[in-house]
XYZ file of N, CA, C and O in Angstrom:
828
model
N -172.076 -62.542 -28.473
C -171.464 -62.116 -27.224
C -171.628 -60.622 -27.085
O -171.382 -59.795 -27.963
N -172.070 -60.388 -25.881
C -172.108 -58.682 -25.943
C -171.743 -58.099 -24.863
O -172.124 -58.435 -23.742
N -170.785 -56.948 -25.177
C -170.013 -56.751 -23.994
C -170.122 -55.224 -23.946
O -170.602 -54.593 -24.887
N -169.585 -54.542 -22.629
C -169.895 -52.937 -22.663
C -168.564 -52.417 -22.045
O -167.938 -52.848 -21.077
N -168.291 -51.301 -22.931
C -166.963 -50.885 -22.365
C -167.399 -48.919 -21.593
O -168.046 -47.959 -22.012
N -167.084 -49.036 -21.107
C -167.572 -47.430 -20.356
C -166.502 -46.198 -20.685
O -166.677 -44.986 -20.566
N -165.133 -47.057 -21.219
C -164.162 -46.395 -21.302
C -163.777 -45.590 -22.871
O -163.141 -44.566 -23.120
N -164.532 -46.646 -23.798
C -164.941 -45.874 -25.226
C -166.335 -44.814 -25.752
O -167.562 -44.842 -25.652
N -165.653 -44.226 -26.143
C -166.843 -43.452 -26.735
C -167.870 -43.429 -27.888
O -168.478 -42.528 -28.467
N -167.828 -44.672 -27.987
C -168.966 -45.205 -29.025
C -169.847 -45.995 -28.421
O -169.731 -46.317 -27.238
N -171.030 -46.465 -29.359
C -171.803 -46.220 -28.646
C -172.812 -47.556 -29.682
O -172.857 -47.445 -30.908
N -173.527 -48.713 -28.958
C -174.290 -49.274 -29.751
C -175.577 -48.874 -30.756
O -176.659 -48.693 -30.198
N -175.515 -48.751 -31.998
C -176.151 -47.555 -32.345
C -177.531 -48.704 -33.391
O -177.051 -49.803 -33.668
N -178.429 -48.582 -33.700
C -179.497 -49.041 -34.096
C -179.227 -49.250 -35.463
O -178.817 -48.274 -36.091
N -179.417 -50.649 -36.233
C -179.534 -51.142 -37.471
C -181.011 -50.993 -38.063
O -181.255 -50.578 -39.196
N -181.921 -51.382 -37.159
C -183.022 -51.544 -38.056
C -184.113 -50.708 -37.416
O -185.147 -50.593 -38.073
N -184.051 -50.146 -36.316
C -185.285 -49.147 -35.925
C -184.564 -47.957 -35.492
O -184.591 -47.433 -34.378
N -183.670 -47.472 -36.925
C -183.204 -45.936 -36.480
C -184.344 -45.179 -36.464
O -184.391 -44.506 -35.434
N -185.529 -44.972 -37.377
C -186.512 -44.283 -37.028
C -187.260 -43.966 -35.802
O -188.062 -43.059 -35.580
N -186.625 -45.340 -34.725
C -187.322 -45.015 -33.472
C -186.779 -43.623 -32.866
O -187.441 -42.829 -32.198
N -185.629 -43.523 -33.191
C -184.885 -42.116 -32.450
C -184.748 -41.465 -33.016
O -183.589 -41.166 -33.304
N -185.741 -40.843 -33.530
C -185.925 -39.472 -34.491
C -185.544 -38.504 -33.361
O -184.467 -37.930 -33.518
N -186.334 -38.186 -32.103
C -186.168 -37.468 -31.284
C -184.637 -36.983 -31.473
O -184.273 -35.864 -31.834
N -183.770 -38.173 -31.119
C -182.292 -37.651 -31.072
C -181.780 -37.359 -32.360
O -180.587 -37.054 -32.341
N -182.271 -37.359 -33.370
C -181.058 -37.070 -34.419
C -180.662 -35.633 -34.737
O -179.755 -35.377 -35.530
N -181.300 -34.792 -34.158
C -180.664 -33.366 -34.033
C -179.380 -33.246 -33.384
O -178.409 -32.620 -33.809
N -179.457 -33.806 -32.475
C -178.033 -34.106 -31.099
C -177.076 -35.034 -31.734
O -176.001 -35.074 -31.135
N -177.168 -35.889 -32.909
C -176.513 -36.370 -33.204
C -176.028 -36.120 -34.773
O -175.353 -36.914 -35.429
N -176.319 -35.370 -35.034
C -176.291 -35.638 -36.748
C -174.582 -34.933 -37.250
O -174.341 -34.952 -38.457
N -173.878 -34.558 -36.632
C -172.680 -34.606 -36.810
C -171.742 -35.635 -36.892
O -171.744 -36.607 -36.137
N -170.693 -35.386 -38.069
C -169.803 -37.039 -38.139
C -168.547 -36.738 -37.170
O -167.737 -35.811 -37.203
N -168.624 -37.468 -36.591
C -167.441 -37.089 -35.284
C -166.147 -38.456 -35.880
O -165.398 -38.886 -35.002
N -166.065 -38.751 -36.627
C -165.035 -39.358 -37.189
C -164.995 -39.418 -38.737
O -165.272 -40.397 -39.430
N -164.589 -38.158 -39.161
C -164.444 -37.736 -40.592
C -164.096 -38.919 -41.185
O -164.750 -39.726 -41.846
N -162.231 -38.860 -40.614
C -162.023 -39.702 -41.398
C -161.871 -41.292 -41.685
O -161.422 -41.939 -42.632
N -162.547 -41.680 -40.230
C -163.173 -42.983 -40.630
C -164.114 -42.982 -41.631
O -164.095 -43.694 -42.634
N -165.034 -42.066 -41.295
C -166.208 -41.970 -42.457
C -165.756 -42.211 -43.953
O -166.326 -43.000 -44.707
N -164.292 -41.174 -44.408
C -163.890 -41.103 -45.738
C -163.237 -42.401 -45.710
O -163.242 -42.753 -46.890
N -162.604 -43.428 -44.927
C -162.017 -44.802 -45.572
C -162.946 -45.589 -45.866
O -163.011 -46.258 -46.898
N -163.926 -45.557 -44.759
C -164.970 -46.717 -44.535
C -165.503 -46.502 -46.321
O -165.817 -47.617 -46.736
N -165.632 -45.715 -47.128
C -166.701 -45.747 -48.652
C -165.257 -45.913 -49.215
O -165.147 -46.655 -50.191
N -164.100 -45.297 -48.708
C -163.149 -45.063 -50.295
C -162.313 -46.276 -50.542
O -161.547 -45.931 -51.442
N -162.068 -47.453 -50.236
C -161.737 -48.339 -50.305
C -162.920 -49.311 -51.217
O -162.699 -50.210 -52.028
N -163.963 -48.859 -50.832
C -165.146 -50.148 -51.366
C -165.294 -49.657 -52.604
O -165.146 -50.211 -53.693
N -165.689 -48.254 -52.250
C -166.084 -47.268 -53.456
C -165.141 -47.703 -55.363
O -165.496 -48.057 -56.488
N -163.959 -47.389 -54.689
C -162.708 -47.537 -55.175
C -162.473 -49.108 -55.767
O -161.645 -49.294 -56.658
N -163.180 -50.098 -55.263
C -162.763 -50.870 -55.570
C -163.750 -51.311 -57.093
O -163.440 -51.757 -58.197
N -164.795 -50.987 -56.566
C -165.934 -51.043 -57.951
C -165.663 -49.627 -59.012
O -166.134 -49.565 -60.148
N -165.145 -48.965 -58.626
C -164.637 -48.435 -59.959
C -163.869 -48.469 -60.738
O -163.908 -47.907 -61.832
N -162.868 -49.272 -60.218
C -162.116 -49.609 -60.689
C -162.053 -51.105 -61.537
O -161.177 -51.236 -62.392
N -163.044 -52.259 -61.259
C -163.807 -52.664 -61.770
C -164.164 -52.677 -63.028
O -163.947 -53.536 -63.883
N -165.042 -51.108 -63.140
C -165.662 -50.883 -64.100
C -165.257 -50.634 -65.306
O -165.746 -50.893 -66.406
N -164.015 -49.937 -64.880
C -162.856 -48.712 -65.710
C -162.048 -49.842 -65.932
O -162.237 -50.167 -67.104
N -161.040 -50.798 -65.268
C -160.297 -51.163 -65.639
C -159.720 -51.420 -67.216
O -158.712 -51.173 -67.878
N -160.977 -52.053 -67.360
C -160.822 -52.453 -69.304
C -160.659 -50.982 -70.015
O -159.979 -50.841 -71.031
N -161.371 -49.876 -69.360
C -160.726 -48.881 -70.378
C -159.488 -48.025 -70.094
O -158.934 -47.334 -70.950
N -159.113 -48.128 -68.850
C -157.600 -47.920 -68.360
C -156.336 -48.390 -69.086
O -155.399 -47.841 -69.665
N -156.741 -49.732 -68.784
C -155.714 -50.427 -69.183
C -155.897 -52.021 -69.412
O -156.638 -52.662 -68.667
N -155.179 -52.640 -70.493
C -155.271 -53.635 -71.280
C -155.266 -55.024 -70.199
O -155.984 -56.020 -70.292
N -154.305 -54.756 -69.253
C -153.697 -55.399 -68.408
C -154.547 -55.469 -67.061
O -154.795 -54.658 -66.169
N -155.013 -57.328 -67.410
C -155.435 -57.923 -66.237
C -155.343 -58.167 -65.101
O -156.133 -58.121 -64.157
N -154.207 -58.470 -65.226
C -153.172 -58.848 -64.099
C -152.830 -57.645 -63.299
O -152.304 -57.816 -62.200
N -153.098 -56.323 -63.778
C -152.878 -55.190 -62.900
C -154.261 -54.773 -62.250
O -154.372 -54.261 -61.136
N -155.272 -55.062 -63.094
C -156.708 -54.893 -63.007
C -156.880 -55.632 -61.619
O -157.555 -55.185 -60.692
N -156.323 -56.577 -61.606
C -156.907 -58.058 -60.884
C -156.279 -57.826 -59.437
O -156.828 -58.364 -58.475
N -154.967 -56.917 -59.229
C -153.816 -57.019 -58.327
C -154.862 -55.672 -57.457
O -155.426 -55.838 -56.375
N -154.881 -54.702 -58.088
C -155.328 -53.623 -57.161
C -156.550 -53.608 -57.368
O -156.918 -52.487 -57.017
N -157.647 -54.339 -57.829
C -158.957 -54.652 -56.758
C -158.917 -55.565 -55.827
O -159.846 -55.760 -55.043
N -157.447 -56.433 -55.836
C -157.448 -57.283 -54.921
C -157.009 -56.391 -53.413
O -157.459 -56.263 -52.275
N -156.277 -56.078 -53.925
C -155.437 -55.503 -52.992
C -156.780 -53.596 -51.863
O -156.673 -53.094 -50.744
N -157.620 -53.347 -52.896
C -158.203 -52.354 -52.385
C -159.178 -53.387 -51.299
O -159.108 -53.286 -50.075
N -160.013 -54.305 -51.969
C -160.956 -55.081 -51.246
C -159.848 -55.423 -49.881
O -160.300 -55.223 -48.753
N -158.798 -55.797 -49.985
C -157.974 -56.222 -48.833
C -157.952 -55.408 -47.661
O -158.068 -55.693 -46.469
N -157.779 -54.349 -48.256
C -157.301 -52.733 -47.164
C -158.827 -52.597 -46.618
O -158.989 -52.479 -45.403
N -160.144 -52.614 -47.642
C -161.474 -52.342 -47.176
C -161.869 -53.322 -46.058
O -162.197 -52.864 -44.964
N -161.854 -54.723 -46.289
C -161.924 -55.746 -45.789
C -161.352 -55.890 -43.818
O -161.893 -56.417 -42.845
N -159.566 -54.841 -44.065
C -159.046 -54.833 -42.556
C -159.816 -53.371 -41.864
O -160.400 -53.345 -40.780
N -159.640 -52.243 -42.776
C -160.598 -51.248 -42.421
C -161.940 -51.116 -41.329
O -162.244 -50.632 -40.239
N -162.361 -51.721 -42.187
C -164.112 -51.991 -41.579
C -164.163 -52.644 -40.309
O -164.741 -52.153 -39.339
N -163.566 -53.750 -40.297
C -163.157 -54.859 -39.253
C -163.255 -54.315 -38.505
O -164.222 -54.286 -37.744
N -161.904 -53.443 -38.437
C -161.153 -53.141 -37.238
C -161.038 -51.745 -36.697
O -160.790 -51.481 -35.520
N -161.272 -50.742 -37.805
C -161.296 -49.649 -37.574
C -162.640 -48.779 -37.515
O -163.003 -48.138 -36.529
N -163.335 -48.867 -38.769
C -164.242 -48.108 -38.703
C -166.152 -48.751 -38.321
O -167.127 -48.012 -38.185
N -166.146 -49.592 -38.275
C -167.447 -50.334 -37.168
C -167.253 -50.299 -35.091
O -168.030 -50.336 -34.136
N -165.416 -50.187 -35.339
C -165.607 -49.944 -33.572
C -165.726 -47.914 -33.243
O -166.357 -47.436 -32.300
N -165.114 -47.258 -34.069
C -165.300 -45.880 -34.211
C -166.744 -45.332 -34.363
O -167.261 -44.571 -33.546
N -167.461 -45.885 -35.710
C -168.515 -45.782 -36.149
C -169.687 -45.765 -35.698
O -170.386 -44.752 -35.678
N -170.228 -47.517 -35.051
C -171.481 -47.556 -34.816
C -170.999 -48.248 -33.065
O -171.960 -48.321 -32.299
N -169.790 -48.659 -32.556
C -169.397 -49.415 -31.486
C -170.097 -50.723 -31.701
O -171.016 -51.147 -30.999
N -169.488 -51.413 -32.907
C -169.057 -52.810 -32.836
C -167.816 -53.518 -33.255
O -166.789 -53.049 -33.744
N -168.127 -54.747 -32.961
C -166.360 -55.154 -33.127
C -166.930 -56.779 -33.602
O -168.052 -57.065 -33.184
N -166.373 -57.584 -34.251
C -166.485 -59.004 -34.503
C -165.160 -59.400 -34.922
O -164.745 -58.578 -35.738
N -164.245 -60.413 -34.678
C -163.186 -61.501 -34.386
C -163.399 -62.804 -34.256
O -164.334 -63.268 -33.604
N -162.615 -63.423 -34.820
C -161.858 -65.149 -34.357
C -161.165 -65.274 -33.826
O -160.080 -64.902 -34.272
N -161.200 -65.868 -32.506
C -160.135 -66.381 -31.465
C -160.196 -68.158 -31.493
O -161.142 -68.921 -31.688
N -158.999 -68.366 -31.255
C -158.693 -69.803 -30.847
C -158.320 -70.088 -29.554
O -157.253 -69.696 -29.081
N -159.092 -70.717 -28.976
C -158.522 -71.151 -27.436
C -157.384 -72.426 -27.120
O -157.084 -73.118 -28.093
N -156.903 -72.672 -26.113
C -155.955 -73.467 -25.837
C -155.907 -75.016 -26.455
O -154.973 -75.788 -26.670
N -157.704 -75.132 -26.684
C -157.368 -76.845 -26.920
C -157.844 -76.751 -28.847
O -158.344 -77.591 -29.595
N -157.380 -75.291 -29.078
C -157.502 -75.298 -30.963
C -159.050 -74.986 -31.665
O -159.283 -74.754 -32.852
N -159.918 -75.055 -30.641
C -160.962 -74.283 -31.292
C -161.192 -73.491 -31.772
O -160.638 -72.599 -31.130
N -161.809 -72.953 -32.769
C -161.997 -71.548 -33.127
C -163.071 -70.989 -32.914
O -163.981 -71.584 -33.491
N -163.539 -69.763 -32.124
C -164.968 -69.410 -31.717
C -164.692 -67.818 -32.411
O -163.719 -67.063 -32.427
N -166.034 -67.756 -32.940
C -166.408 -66.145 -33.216
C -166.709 -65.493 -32.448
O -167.337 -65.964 -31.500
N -166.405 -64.110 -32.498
C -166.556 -63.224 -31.387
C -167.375 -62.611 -31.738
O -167.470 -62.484 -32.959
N -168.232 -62.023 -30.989
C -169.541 -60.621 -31.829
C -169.894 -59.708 -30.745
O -170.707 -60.160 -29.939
N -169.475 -58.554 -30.552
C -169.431 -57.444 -29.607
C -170.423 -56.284 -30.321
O -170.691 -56.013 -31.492
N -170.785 -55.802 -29.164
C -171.953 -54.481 -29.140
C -171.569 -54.130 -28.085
O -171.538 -54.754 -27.025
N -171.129 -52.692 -28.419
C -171.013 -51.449 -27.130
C -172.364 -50.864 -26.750
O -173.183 -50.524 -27.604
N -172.580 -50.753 -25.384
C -173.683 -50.231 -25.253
C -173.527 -48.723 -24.914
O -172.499 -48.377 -24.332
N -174.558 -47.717 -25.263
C -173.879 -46.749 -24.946
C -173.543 -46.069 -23.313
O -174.082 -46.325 -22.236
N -172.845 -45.470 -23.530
C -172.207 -44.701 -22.303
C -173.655 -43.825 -21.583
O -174.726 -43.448 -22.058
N -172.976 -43.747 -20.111
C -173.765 -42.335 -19.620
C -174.193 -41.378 -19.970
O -175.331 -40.942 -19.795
N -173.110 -40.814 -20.649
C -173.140 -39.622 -20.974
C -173.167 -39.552 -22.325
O -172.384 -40.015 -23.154
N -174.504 -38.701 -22.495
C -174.929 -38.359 -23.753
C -174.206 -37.972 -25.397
O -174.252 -38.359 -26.565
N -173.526 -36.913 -24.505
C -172.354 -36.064 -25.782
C -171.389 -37.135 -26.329
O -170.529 -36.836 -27.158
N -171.530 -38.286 -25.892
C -170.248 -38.998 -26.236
C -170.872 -40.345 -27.568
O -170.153 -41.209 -28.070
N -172.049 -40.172 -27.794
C -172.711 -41.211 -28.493
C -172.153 -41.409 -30.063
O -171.128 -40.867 -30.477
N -172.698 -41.960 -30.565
C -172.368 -42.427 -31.704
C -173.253 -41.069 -32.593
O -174.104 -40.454 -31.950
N -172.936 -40.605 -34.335
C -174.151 -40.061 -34.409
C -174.633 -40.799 -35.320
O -174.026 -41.748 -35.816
N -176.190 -40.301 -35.740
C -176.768 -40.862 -36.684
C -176.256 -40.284 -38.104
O -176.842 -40.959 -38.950
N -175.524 -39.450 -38.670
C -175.001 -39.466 -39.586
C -173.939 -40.445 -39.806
O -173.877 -40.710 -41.007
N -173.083 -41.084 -39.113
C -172.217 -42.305 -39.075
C -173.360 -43.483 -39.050
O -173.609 -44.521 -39.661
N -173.681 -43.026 -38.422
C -174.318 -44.953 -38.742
C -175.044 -45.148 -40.037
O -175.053 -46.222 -40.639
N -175.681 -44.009 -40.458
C -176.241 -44.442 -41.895
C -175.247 -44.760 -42.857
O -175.292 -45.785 -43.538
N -174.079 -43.647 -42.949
C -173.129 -44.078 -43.395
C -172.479 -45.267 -43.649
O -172.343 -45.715 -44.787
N -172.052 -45.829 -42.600
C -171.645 -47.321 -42.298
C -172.530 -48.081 -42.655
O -172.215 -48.704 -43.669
N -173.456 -48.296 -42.287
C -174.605 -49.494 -42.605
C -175.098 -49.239 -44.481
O -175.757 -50.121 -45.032
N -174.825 -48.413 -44.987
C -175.078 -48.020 -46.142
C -174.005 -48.376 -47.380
O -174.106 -49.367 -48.104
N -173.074 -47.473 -47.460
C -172.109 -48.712 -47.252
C -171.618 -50.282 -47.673
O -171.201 -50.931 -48.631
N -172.020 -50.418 -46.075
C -172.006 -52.203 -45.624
C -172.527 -52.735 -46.615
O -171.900 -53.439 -47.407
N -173.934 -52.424 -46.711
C -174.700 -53.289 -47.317
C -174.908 -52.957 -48.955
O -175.163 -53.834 -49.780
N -174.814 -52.095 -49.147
C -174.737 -51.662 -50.445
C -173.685 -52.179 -51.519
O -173.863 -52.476 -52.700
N -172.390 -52.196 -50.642
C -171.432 -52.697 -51.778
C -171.652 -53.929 -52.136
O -171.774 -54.372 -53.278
N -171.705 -54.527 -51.039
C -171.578 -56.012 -51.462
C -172.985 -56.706 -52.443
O -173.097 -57.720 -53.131
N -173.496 -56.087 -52.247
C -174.767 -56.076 -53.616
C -174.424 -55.736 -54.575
O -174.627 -56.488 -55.528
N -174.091 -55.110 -54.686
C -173.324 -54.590 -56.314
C -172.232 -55.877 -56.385
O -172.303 -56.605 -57.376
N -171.606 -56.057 -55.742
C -170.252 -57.306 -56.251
C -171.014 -58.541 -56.016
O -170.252 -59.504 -55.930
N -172.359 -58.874 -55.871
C -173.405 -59.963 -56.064
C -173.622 -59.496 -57.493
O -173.054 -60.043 -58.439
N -174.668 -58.216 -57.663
C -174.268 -58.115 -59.098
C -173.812 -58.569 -60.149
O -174.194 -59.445 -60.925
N -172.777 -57.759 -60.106
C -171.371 -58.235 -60.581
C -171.094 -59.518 -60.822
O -170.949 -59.869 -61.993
N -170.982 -60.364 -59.869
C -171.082 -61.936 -59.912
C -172.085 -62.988 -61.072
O -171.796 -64.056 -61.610
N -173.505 -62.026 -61.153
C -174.055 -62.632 -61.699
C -173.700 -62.144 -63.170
O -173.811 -62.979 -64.068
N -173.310 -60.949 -63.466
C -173.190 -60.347 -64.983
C -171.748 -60.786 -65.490
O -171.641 -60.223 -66.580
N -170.688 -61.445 -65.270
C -169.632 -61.624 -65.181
C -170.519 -63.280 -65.573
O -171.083 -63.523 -66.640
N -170.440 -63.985 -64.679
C -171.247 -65.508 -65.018
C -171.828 -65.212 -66.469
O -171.111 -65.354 -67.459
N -173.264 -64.759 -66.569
C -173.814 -64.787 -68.083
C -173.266 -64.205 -68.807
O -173.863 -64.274 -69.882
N -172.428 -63.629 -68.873
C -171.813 -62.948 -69.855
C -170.657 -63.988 -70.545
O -170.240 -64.173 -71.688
N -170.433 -64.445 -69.476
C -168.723 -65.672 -69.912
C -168.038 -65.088 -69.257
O -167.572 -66.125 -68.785
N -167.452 -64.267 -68.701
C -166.185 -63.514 -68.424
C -165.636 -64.303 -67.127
O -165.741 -63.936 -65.956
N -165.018 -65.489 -67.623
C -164.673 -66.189 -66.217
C -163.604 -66.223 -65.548
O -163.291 -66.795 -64.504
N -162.856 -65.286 -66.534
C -161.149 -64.595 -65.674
C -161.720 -63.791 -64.524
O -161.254 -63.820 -63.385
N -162.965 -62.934 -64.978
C -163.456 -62.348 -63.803
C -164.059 -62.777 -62.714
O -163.958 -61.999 -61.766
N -164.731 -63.878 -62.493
C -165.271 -64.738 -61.532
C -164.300 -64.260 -60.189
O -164.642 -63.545 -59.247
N -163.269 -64.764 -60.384
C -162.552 -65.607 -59.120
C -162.570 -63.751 -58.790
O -162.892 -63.864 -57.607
N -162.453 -62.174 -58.998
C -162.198 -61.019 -58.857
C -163.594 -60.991 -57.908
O -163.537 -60.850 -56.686
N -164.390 -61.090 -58.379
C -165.697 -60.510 -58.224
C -166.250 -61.508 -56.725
O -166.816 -61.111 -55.707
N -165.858 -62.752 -57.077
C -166.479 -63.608 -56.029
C -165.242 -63.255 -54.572
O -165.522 -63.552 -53.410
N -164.265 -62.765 -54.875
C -163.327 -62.045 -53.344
C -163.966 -60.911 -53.312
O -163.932 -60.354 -52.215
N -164.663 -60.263 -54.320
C -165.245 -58.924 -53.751
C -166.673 -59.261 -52.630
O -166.991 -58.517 -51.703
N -167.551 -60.860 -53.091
C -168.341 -61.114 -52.498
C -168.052 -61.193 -51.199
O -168.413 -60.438 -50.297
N -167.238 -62.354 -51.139
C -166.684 -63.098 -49.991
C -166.253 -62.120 -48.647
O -166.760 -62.239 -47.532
N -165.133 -61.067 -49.045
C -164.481 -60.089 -48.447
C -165.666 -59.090 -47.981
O -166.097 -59.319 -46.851
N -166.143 -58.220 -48.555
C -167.457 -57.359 -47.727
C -168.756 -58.292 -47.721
O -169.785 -57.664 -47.472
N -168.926 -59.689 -47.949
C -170.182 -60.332 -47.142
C -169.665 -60.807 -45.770
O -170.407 -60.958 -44.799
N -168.271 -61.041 -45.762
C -168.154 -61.366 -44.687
C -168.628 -60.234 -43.428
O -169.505 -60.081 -42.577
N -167.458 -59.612 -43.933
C -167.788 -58.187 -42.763
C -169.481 -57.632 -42.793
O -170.023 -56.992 -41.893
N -170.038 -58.023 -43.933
C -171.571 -57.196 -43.433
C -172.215 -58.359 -43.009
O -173.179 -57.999 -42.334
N -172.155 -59.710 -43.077
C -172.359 -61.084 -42.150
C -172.012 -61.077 -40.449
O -172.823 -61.498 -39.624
N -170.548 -60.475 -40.056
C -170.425 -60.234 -38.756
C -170.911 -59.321 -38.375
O -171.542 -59.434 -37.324
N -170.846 -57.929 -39.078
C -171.938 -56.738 -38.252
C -173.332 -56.770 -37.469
O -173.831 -56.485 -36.380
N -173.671 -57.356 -38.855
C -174.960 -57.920 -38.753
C -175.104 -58.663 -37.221
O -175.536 -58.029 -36.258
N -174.714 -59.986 -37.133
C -174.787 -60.722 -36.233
C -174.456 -59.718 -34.884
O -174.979 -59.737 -33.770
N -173.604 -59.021 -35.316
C -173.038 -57.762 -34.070
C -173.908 -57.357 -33.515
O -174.221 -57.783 -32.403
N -174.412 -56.614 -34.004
C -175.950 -55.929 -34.196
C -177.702 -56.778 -33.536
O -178.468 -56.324 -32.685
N -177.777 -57.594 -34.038
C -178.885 -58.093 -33.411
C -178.598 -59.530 -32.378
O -179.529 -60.066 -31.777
N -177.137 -60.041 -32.293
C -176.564 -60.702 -31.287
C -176.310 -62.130 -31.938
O -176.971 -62.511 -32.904
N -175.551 -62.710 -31.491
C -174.854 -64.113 -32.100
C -175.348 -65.460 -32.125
O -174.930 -66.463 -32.705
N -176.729 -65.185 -31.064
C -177.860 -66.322 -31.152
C -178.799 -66.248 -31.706
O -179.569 -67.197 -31.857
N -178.994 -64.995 -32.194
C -180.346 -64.697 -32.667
C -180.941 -64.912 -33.802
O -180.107 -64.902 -34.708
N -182.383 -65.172 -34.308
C -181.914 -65.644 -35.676
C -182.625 -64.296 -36.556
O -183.651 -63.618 -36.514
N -181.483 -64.389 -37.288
C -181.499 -63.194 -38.179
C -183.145 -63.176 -39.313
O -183.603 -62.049 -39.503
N -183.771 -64.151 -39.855
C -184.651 -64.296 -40.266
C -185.760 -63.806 -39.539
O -186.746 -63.472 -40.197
N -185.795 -63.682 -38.115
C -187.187 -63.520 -37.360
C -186.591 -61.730 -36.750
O -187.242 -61.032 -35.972
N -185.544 -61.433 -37.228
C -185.164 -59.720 -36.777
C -185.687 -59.245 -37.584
O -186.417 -58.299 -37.288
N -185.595 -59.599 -38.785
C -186.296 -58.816 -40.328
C -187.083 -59.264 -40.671
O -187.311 -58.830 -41.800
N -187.999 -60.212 -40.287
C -189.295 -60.467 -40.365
C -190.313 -59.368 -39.150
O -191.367 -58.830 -39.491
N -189.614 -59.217 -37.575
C -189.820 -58.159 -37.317
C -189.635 -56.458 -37.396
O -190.284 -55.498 -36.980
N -188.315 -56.657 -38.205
C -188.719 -54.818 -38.641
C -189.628 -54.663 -39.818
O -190.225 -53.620 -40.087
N -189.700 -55.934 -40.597
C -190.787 -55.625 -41.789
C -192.185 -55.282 -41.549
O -192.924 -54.521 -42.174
N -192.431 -56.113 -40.352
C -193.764 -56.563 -39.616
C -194.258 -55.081 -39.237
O -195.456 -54.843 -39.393
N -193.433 -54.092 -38.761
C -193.168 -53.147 -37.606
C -193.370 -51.913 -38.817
O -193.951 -50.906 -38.412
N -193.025 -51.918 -39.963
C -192.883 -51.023 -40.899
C -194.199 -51.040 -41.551
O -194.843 -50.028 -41.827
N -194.610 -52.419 -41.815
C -196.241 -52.451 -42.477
C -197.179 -51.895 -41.641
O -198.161 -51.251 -42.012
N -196.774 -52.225 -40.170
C -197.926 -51.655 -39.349
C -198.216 -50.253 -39.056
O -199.260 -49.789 -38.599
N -196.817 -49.462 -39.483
C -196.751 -48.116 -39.161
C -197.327 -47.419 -40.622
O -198.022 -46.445 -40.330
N -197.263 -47.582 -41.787
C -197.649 -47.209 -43.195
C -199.041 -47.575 -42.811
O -199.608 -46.499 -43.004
N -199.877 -48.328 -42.429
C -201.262 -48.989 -42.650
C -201.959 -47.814 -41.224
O -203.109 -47.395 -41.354
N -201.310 -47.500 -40.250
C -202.100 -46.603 -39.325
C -201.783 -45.419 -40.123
O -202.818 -44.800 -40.371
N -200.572 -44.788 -40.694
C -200.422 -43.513 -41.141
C -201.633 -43.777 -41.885
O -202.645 -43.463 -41.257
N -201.871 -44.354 -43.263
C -202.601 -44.315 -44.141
C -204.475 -44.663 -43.523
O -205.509 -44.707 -44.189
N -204.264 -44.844 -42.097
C -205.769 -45.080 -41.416
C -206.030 -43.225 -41.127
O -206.976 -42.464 -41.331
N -204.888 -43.094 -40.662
C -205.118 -41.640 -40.181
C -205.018 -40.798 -41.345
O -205.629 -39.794 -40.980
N -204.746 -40.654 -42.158
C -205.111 -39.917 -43.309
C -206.404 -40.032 -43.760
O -207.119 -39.118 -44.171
N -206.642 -41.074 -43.675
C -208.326 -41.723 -44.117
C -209.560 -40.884 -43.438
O -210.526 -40.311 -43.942
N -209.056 -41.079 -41.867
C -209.896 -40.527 -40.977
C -209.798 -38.779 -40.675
O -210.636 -38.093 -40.090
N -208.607 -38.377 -41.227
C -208.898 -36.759 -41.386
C -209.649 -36.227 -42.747
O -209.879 -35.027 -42.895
C-alpha cells in the first residue's frame, strides 16, 4: 500500500539504487534526526553485546535472558514506529477490520515539494545498515548457539531473529511495495550493478 502525506517531512528515500543520487548527497548528507539515529543502533547494538558479555558479567541467565529480551523489545517498538517514519518515511502495521481480518499495512512517503525538507542520505544508510546488519549477526548467532549445544540459548537468539527480521521483512516490503516480488527487485539491482562494473571496466580498457 503506498500512500503520500505532504504534511510530513520525510521523505521516501532509496533502498537499493542510492547510488543513483549521488548528485544529491551533498544537500543531504546531514542527520536531521540525531536522536533517532542514536536509538535506531543503541538498542540493537546493545542487545548483541550484551549477548556476548553476558557470561562474563554475570553468572546469571535469567538476568542475561531478561534484558536482551527486554532491549530487542524496546528495538523492535523503536524502529516500527519511530525511527523508519523519521528516518527514511516509512511506516508498516497490522490492522483488523470489522469482520476480524487481519491485513498488513506497508506505507512509503513520497517525497515532498520542497527540497530542504527531504530525508538525508546519511540517515538512510544508517537505518538500512543497521536493519540489515543486525539481524545477520542474530542468524549467526542462531547457527553457533545450535552447533555448539547451547540450547538455553536458542529460544534468546531465535527472538533476536524473529524481532529485527520482522521489522527488516516489513521495511523491506515498504520499500519496494507489498505486491512486488522481492526476488525479481534484487535480481534487478544485481543485474544493474554487474552492468555498471563491466562498462566501467570497458572504459578503462578503452583509455
Amino acid at each position: 500500500m503506498l500512500r503520500q502525506d505532504s504534511n510530513d517531512d520525510t521523505e521516501d528515500v532509496s533502498l537499493f539504487d542510492a547510488d543513483d543520487d549521488a548528485p544529491r548527497r551533498s544537500k543531504k548528507s546531514k542527520i536531521r534526526h540525531p536522536v533517532a539515529s542514536f536509538f535506531h543502533l543503541f538498542f540493537r547494538v546493545s542487545a548483541i553485546v550484551v549477548y556476548l558479555l553476558c557470561e562474563l558479567l554475570t553468572s546469571s541467565f535469567i538476568a542475561c535472558m531478561v534484558t536482551i529480551i527486554l532491549l530487542l523489545s524496546c528495538d523492535f517498538w523503536a524502529v516500527k514506529n519511530v525511527t523508519g517514519r523519521l528516518m527514511v518515511g516509512l511506516r508498516w502495521w497490522n490492522q483488523v477490520d470489522d469482520d476480524g481480518k487481519s491485513h498488513w499495512v506497508f506505507e512509503a512517503r513520497k517525497a515532498s515539494a520542497h527540497g530542504n525538507k527531504a530525508s538525508s542520505e546519511a540517515e538512510s544508510r544508517i537505518f538500512w545498515l543497521g536493519l540489515i546488519t543486525c539481524p545477520m549477526i542474530w542468524v549467526i548467532f542462531a547457527f553457533s548457539a545450535l552447533f555448539s549445544f547451547k540450547v538455553k540459548w536458542l529460544a534468546v537468539v531465535t527472538m533476536g531473529v524473529i524481532l529485527q527480521g520482522a521489522n527488516l521483512y516489513g521495511y523491506i516490503r515498504c520499500k519496494v511495495g507489498s505486491r512486488k516480488n522481492l526476488t525479481s527487485v534484487a535480481t534487478t539491482y544485481l543485474g544493474k550493478q554487474f552492468l555498471r562494473q563491466t562498462v566501467a571496466k570497458d572504459d578503462q580498457t578503452a583509455s
